[in-house]
Coordinates of C-alpha atoms in Angstrom, one line a residue:
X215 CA 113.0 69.5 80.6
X216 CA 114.1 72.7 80.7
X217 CA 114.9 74.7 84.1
X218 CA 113.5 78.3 84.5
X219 CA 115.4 80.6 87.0
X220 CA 115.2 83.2 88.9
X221 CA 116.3 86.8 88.0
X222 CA 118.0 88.9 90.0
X223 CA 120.5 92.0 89.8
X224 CA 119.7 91.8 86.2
X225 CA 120.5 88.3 85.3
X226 CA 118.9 84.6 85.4
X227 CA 120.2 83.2 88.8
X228 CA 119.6 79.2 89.1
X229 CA 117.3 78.4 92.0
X230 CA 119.8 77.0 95.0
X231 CA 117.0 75.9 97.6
X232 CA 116.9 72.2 95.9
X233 CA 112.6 72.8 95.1
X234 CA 111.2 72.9 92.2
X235 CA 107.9 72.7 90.4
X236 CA 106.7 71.1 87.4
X237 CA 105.6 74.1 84.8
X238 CA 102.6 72.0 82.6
X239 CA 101.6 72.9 78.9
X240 CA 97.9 72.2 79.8
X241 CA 96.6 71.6 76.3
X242 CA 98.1 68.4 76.2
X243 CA 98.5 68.0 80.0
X244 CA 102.2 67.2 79.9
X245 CA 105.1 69.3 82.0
X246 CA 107.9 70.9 80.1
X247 CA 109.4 73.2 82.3
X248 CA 110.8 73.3 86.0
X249 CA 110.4 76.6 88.3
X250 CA 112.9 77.2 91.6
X251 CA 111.0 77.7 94.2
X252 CA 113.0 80.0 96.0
X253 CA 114.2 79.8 100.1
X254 CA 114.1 82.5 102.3
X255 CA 117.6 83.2 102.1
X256 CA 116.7 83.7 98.2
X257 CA 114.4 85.9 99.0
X258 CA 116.5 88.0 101.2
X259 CA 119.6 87.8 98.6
X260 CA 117.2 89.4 96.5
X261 CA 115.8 92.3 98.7
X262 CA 119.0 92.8 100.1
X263 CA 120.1 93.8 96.1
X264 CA 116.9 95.9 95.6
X265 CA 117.9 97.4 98.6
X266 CA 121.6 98.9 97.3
X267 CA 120.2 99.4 93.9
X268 CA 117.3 101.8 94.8
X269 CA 118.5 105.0 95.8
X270 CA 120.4 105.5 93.4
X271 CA 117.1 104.7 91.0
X272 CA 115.1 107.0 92.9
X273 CA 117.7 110.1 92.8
X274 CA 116.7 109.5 88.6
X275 CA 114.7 112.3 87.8
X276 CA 111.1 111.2 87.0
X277 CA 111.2 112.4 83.4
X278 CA 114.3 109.9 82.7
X279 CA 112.5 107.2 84.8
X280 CA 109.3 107.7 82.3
X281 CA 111.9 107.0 79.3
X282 CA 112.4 103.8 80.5
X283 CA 109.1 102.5 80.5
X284 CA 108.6 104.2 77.0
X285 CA 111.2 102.2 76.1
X286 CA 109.7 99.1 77.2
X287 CA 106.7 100.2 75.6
X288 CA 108.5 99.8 72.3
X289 CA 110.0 96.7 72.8
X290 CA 106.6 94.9 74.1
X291 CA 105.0 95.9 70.8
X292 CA 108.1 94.3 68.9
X293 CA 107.8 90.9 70.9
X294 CA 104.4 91.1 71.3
X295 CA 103.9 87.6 69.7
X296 CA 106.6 85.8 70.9
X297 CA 105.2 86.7 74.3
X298 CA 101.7 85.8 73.7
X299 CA 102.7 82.5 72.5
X300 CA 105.4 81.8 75.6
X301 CA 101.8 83.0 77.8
X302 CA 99.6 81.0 76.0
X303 CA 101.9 77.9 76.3
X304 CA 101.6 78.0 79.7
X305 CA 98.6 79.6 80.9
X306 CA 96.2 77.8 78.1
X307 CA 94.1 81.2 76.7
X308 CA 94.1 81.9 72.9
X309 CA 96.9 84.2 71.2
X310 CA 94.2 87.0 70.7
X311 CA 93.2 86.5 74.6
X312 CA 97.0 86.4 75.2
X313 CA 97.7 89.6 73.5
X314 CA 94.8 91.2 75.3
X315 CA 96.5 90.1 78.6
X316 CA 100.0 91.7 77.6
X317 CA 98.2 94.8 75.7
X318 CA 96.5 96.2 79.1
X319 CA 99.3 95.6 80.8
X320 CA 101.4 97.8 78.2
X321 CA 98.5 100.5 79.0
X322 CA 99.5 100.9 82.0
X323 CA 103.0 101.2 81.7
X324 CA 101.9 104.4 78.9
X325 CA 100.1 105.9 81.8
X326 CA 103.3 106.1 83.6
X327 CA 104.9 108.5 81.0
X328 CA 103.1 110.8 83.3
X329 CA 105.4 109.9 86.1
X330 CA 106.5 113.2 86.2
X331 CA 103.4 114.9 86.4
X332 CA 102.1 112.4 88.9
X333 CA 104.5 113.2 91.4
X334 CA 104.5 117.0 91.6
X335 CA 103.6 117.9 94.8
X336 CA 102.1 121.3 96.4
X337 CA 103.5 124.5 97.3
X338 CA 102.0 127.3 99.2
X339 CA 104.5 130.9 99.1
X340 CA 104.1 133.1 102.1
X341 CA 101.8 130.5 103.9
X342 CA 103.0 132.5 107.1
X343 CA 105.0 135.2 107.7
X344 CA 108.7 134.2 106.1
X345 CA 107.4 130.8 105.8
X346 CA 106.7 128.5 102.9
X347 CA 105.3 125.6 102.6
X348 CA 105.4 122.1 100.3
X349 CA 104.8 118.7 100.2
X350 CA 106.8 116.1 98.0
X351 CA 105.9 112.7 96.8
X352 CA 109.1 110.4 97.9
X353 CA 109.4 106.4 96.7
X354 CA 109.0 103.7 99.6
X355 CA 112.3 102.0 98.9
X356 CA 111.8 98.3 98.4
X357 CA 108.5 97.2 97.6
X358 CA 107.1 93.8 96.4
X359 CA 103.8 91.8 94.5
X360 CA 102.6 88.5 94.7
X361 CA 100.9 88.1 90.6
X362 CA 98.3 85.6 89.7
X363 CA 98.5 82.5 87.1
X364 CA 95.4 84.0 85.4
X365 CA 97.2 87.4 83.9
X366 CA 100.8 86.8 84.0
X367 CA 101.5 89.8 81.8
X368 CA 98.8 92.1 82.9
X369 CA 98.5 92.3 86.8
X370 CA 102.9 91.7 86.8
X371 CA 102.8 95.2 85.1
X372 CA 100.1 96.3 87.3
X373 CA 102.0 96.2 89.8
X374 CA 105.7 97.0 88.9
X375 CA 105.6 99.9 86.3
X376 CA 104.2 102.4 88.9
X377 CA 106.3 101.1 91.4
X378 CA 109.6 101.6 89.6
X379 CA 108.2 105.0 87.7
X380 CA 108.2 106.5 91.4
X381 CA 111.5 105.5 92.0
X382 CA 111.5 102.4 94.3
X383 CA 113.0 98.9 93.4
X384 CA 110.9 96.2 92.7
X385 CA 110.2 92.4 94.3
X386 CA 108.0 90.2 92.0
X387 CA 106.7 87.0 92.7
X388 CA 104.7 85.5 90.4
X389 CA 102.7 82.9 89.7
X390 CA 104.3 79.1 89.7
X391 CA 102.1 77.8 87.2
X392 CA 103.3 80.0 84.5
X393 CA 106.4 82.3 85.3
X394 CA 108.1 82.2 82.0
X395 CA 106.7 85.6 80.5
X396 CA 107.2 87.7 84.0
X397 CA 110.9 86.7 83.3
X398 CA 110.9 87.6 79.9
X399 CA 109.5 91.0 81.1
X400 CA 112.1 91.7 83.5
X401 CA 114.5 91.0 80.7
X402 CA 112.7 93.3 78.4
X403 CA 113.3 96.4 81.4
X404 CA 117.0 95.9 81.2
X405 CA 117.1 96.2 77.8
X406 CA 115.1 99.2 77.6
X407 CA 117.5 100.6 80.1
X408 CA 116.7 99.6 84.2
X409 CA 119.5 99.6 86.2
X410 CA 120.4 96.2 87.5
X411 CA 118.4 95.5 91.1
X412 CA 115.4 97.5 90.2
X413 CA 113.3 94.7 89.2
X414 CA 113.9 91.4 90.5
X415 CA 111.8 88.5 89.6
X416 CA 111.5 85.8 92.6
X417 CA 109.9 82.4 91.8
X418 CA 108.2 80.1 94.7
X419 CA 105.7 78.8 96.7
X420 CA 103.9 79.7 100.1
X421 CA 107.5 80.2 101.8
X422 CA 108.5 82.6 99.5
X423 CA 104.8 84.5 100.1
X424 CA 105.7 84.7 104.1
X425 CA 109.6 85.5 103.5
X426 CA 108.1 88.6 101.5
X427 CA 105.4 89.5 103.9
X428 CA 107.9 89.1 107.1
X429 CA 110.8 91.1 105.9
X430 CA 111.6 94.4 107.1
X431 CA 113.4 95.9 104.2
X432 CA 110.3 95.2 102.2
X433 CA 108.1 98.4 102.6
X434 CA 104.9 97.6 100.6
X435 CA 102.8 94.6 99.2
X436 CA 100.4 94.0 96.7
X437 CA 98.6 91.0 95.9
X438 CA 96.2 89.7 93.6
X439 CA 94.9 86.1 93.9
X440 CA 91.8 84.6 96.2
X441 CA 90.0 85.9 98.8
X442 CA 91.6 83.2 101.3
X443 CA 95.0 84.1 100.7
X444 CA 94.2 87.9 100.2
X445 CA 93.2 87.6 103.6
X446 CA 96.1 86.0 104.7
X447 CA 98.7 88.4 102.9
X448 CA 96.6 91.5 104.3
X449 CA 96.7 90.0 107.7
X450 CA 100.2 89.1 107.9
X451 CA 101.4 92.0 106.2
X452 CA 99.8 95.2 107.9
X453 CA 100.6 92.6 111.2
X454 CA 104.7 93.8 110.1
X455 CA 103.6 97.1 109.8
X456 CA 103.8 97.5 105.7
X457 CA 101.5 99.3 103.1
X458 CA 99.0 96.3 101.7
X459 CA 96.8 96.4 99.2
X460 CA 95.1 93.1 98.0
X461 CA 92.3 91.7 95.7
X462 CA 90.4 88.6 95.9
X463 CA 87.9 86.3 94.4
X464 CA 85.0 87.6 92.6
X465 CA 81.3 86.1 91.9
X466 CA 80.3 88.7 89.2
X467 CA 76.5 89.0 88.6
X468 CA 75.1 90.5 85.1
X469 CA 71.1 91.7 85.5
X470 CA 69.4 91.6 82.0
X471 CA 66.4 93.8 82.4
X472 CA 63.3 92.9 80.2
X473 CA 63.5 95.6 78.0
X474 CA 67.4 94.6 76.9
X475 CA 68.7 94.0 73.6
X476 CA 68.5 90.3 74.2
X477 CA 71.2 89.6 71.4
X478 CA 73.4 92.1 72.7
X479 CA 72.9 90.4 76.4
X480 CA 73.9 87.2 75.1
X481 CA 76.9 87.7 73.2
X482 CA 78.4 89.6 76.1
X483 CA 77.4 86.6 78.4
X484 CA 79.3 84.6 76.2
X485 CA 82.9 86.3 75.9
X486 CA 82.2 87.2 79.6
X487 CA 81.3 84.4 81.1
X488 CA 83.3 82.0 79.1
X489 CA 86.4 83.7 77.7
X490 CA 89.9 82.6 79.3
X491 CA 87.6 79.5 79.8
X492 CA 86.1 81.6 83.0
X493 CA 89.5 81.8 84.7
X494 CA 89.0 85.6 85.2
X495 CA 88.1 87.5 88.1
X496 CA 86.2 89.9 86.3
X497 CA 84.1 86.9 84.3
X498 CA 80.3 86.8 84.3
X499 CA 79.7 83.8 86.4
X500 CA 76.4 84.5 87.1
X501 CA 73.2 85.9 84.8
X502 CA 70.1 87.3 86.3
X503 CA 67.4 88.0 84.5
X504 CA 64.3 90.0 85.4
X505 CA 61.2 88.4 85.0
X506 CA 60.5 84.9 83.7
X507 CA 59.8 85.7 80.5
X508 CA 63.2 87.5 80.2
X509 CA 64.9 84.2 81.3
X510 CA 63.1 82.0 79.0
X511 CA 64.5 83.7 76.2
X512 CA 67.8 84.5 77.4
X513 CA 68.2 80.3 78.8
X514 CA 67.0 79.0 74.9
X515 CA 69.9 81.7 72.9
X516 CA 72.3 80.9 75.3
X517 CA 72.1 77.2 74.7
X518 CA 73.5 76.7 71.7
X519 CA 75.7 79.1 71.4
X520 CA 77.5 77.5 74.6
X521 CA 76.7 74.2 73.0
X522 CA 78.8 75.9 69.8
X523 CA 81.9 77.1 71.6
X524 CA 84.9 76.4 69.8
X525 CA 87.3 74.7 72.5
X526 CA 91.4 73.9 71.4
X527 CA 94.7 74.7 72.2
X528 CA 95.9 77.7 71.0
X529 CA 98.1 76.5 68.7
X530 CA 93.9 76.2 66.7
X531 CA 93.9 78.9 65.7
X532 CA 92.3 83.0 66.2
X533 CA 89.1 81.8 66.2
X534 CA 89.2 79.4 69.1
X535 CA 86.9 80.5 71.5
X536 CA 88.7 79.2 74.7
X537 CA 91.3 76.7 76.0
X538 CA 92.7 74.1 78.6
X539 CA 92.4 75.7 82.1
X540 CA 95.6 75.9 83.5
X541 CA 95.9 72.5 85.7
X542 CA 94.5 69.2 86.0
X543 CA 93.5 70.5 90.0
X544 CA 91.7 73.2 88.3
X545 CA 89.9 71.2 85.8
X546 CA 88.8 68.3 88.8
X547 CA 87.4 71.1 91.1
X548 CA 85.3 72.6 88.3
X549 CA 83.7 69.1 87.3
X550 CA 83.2 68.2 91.0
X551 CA 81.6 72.1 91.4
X552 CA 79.5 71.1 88.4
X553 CA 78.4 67.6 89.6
X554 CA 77.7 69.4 93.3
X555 CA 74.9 71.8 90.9
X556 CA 73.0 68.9 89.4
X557 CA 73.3 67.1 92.9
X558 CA 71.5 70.3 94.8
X559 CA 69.0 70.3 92.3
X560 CA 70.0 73.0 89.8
X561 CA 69.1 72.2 85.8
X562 CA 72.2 71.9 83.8
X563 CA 71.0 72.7 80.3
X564 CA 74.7 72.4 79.0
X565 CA 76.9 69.8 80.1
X566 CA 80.7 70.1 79.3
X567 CA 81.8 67.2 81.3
X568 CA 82.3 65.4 79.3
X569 CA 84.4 67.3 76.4
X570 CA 87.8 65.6 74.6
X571 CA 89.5 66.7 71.8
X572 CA 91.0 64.1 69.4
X573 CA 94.7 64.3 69.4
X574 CA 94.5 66.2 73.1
X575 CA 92.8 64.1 75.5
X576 CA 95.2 64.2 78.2
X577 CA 94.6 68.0 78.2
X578 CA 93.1 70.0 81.2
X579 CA 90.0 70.9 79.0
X580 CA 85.9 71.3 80.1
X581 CA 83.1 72.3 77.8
X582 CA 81.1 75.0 78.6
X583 CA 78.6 74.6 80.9
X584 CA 75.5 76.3 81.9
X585 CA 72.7 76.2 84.3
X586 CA 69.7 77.3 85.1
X587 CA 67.0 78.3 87.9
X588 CA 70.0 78.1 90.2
X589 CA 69.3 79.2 93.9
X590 CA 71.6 81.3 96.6
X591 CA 72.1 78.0 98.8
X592 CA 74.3 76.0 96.1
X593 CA 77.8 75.9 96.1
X594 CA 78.0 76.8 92.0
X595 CA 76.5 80.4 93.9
X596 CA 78.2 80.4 96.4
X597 CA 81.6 79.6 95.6
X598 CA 83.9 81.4 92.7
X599 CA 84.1 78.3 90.1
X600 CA 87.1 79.8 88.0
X601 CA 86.0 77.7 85.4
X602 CA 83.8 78.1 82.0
X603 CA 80.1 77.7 84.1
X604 CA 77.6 79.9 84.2
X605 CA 74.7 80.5 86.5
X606 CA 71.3 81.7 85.8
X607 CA 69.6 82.8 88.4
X608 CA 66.1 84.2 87.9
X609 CA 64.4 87.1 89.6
X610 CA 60.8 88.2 89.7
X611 CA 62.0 92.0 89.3
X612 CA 64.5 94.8 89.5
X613 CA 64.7 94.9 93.3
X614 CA 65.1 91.3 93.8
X615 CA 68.0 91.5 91.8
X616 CA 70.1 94.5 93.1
X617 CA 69.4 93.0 96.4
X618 CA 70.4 89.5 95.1
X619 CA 73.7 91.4 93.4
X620 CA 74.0 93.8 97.0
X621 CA 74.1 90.3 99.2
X622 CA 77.0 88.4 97.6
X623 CA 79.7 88.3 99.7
X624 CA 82.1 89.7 96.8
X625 CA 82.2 93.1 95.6
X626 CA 84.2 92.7 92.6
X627 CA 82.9 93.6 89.4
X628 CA 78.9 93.8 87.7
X629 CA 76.6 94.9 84.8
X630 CA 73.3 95.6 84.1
X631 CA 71.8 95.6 80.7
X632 CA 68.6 97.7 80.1
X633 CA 67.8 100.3 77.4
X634 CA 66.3 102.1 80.7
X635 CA 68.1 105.8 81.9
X636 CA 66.5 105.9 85.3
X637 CA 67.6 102.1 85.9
X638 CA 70.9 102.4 85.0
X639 CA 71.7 105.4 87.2
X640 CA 70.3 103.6 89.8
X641 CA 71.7 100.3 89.5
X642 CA 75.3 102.7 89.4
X643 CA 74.2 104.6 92.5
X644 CA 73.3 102.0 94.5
X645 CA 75.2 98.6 94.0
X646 CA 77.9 98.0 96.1
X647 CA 80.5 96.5 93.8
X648 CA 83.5 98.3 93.0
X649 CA 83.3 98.4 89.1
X650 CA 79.9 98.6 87.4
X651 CA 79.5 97.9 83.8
X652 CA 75.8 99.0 82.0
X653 CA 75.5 97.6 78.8
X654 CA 79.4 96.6 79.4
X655 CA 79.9 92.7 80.6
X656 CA 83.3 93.3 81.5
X657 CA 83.9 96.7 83.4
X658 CA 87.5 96.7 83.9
X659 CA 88.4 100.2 84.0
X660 CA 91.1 102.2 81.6
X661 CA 94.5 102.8 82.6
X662 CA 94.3 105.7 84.0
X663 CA 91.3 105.0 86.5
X664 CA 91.3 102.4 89.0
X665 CA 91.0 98.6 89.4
X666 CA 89.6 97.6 92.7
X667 CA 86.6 95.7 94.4
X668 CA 84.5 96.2 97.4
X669 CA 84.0 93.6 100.2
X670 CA 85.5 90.5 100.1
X671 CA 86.9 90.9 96.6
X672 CA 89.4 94.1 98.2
X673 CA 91.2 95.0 101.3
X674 CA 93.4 97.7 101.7
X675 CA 92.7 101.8 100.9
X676 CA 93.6 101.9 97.6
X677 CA 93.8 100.4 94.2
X678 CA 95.6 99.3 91.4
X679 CA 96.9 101.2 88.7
X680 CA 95.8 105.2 87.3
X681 CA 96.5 107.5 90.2
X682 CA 96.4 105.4 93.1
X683 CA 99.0 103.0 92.0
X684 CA 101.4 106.4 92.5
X685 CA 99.9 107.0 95.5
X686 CA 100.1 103.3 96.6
X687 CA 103.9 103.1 96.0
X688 CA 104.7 107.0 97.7
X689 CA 104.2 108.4 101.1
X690 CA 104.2 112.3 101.3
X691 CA 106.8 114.4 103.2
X692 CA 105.2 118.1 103.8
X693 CA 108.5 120.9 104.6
X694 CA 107.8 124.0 106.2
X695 CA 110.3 126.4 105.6
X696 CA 111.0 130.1 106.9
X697 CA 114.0 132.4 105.9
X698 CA 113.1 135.1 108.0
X699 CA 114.7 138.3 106.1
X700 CA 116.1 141.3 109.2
X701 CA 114.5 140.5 112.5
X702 CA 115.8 137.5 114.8
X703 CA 113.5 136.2 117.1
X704 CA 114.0 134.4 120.1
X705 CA 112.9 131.3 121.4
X706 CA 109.2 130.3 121.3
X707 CA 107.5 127.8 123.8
X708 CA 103.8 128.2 122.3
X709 CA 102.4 126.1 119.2
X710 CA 103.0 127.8 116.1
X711 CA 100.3 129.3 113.8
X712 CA 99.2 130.8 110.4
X713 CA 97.7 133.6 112.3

């Protein structure tokens, strides 16, 4: 089986702390690999190089840091596939799903050519008598992110190109279950010309988690995971007195308004709700149509296209639909979550329970499955599934369901589909998610905006990537300045002003 490491001052490290955990392909449900989970004295031999490595980073003008990540650029695009395939191994999505998950983390890394323009700061000439006055954007020093299993490409990237674009060094922790492409990511920086300590990639558990959130040399965190452990890394984190931005679980809702293109409704539903085999936090996992006649139709196409889902490893093929989820843990809480539905009373016009594939029966698969007339008291509502499930949940009309989408604990991500001006702008105005979608299943915003929910699905000031990852990842230093030219003054015991 082969052993993963740890990479750190720019080369694989073995892990030392004598833990490990089992790294599974879960198409066919069998481990290959073995991940160090690392100690806190790993941890600390890690920040402690980031530590000696990053002024020197951050006295690199921004333009030269830019070239760095332009360079990496270039050399994702010419591994692209070998990296989809390492991520797909692991993870269980398909090669095109994979290549999505690399490809918007690449975006964001080409927003960061703008490093340079991102961190000019302000200058006011004469904003006194003999005094100027201007602020500068100045890198945190050592700053870290805990990654999900779900993007291991993506939300990695996220995190660490604007982080090292503004000149600070770089802790990443990522995901367990699949750690092999953040590795091959960090090798990628070196070669495309990072100094060694900028980016250090950290493998482990919980321990590994608290060792980041209670050092002191470690100025700023970002997570990305569930809102249970958001909550905890938030806590613990702002508790040590560091910058902290996390994001949570999600429980997405879609409205389909009567007068929607009720083919166009559907096929987002599908990718959305079912792509990545649901393990997204921006999936559809819940449909609400206005109007029983709305849901009538929308419940019989949806059937059998659910029912037609092409489910394999990705090794399949381009047009498999979805894979494996990533564990068998995953897979168990999904079926129980889906046995809880029927139990409470919900109508389960797809079952997926039941789904094996010949040759891959040991893997960590689950058909599609959909319900309908599902209410707010079940626990397929209430809780985020992470799994391919989707809820339909009807309402009489458009008020019901903004107040049905306005209720949910989470704040993440939702759509509205209606050929209807005045509803859309409403919908928009109104909600309170933090990324709306109309006519768009998925609303994850470009690279140069932000990616961020409301309520329980985000805490912390600001978000991820665009603009506010530069701010995230600088604090601003304003200098007042006077060269008085001829007359000395003396000493002066008042306040000064512009006046």
């Amino acid at each position: 089986m082969q052993e993963l490491t740890h990479f750190i001052g720019g080369q694989h490290v073995k892990g030392t702390s004598g833990r490990t955990a089992e790294v599974f392909n879960p198409a066919i449900g069998e481990a290959e690999k073995l991940v160090p989970l690392a100690s806190v004295e790993e941890l600390g031999a890690a920040v402690a190089n980031a530590k000696e490595a990053q002024p020197a980073w951050a006295a690199v003008n921004p333009q030269r840091r830019a070239r760095v990540l332009m360079k990496f650029v270039e050399l994702l695009h010419r591994d692209m596939d070998k990296l989809a395939e390492a991520l797909s191994r692991e993870h269980g999505k398909t090669l095109p799903d994979a290549k999505g998950d690399i490809i918007r983390g690449l975006e964001v890394a080409e927003f960061c050519f703008a490093a340079p323009h991102l961190l000019k700061g302000e200058y006011t000439g004469s904003a006194g008598p003999s005094i100027d006055m201007y602020s500068i954007h100045q890198p945190l020093g050592v700053v870290a992110g805990i990654t999900p299993f779900n993007f291991p490409a993506m939300i990695p990237m996220w995190k660490f190109c604007p982080a090292i674009a503004a000149g600070n060094a770089f802790i990443l922790k990522p995901s367990e279950r699949d750690p092999s492409v953040p590795l091959m990511l960090a090798e990628l920086m070196m070669e495309a010309g990072l100094p060694a300590g900028i980016l250090n990639v950290v493998n482990g558990d919980k321990e590994a988690v608290d060792a980041i959130l209670d050092h002191p040399d470690i100025m700023a965190v970002g997570f990305v995971g569930s809102t249970p452990i958001a909550e905890h890394v938030y806590t613990r984190g702002c508790a040590a007195g560091k910058r902290v931005q996390c994001f949570g679980g999600a429980k997405n809702h879609m409205i389909i308004m009567p007068d929607a293109d009720m083919d166009q409704a559907v096929d987002a539903l599908i990718g959305a709700g079912y792509g990545a085999a649901g393990e997204r936090c921006m999936a559809i996992s819940v449909a609400v149509p206005v109007g029983e006649k709305t849901a009538d139709a929308l419940v019989e196409r949806l059937v059998p296209r659910v029912e037609a889902l092409k489910i394999a490893p990705f090794t399949a093929g381009d047009d498999v639909d979805m894979g494996p989820l990533v564990t068998a843990a995953a897979r168990d809480r999904v079926r129980g979550l889906v046995d809880s539905g029927v139990a409470q009373g919900a109508d389960l016009a797809v079952d997926g329970r039941g789904f094996s594939m010949q040759g891959y029966e040991n893997g960590f698969f689950v058909g599609g499955c959909l319900f309908d007339r599902v209410t707010t008291d079940m626990d397929i509502y209430k809780e985020e599934i992470f799994g391919p499930v989707l809820s339909v949940v009807r309402s009489p009309d458009y008020g019901d369901a903004l107040d049905l989408t306005m209720k949910n604990p989470y704040g993440n991500g939702t759509a509205i589909f209606t050929r209807d001006g005045d509803a859309a702008r409403d919908f928009c105005d109104r909600v309170n998610v933090g990324m709306v979608g109309v006519n768009v299943p998925i609303p994850v915003p470009l690279a140069y905006y932000t990616f961020g929910g409301w309520k329980a699905s985000g805490f912390g000031d600001l978000n991820q990537h665009g603009p506010d990852g530069f701010r995230f990842y600088t604090r601003t230093k304003t200098v007042t300045s006077r060269w008085p030219s001829g007359v000395k003054e003396g000493a002066n015991f008042s306040i000064p002003t512009m006046g």
